XYZ file of C-alpha atoms in Angstrom:
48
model
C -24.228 3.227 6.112
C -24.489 4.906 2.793
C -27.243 6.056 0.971
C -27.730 4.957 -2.577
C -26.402 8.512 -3.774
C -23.524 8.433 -2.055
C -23.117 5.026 -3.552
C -23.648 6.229 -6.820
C -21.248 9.132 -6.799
C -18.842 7.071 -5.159
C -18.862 4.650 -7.991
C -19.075 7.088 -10.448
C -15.959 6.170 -12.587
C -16.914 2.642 -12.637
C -19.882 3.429 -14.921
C -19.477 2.266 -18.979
C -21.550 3.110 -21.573
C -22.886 1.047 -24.633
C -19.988 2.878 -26.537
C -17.398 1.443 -24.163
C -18.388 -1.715 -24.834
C -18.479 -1.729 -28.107
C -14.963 -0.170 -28.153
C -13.870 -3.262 -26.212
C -14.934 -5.837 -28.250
C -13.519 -4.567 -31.080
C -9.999 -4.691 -29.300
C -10.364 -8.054 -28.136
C -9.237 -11.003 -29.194
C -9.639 -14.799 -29.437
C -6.953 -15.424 -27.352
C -9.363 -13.709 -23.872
C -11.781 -16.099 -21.841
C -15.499 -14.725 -21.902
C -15.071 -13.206 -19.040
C -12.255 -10.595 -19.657
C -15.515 -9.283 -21.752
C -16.997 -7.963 -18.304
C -13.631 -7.083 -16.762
C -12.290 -5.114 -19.111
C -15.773 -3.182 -19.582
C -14.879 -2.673 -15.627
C -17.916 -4.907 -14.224
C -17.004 -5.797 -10.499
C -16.744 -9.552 -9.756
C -17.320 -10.940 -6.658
C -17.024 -14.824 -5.135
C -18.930 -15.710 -2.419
């Protein structure tokens, strides 16, 4: 099992910052569905 430091250096790289975001929405179009908003910032989607 990992600790939560571990997990968080691990995942590192997945981090964004307010700046990303902004830098996203910017780009983005009308022709993306909602969600591409959290993809493309990187956010990790999972179904259950």
């Amino acid at each position: 099992m990992y600790t939560l430091t571990e997990i968080r250096e691990e995942l590192k790289i997945k981090e964004r910052s307010v700046n990303d975001l902004i830098r996203y929405i910017k780009t983005r179009t009308d022709d993306n569905p909602n969600y591409s908003l959290l993809l493309g910032a990187g956010c990790s989607v999972g179904i259950n």
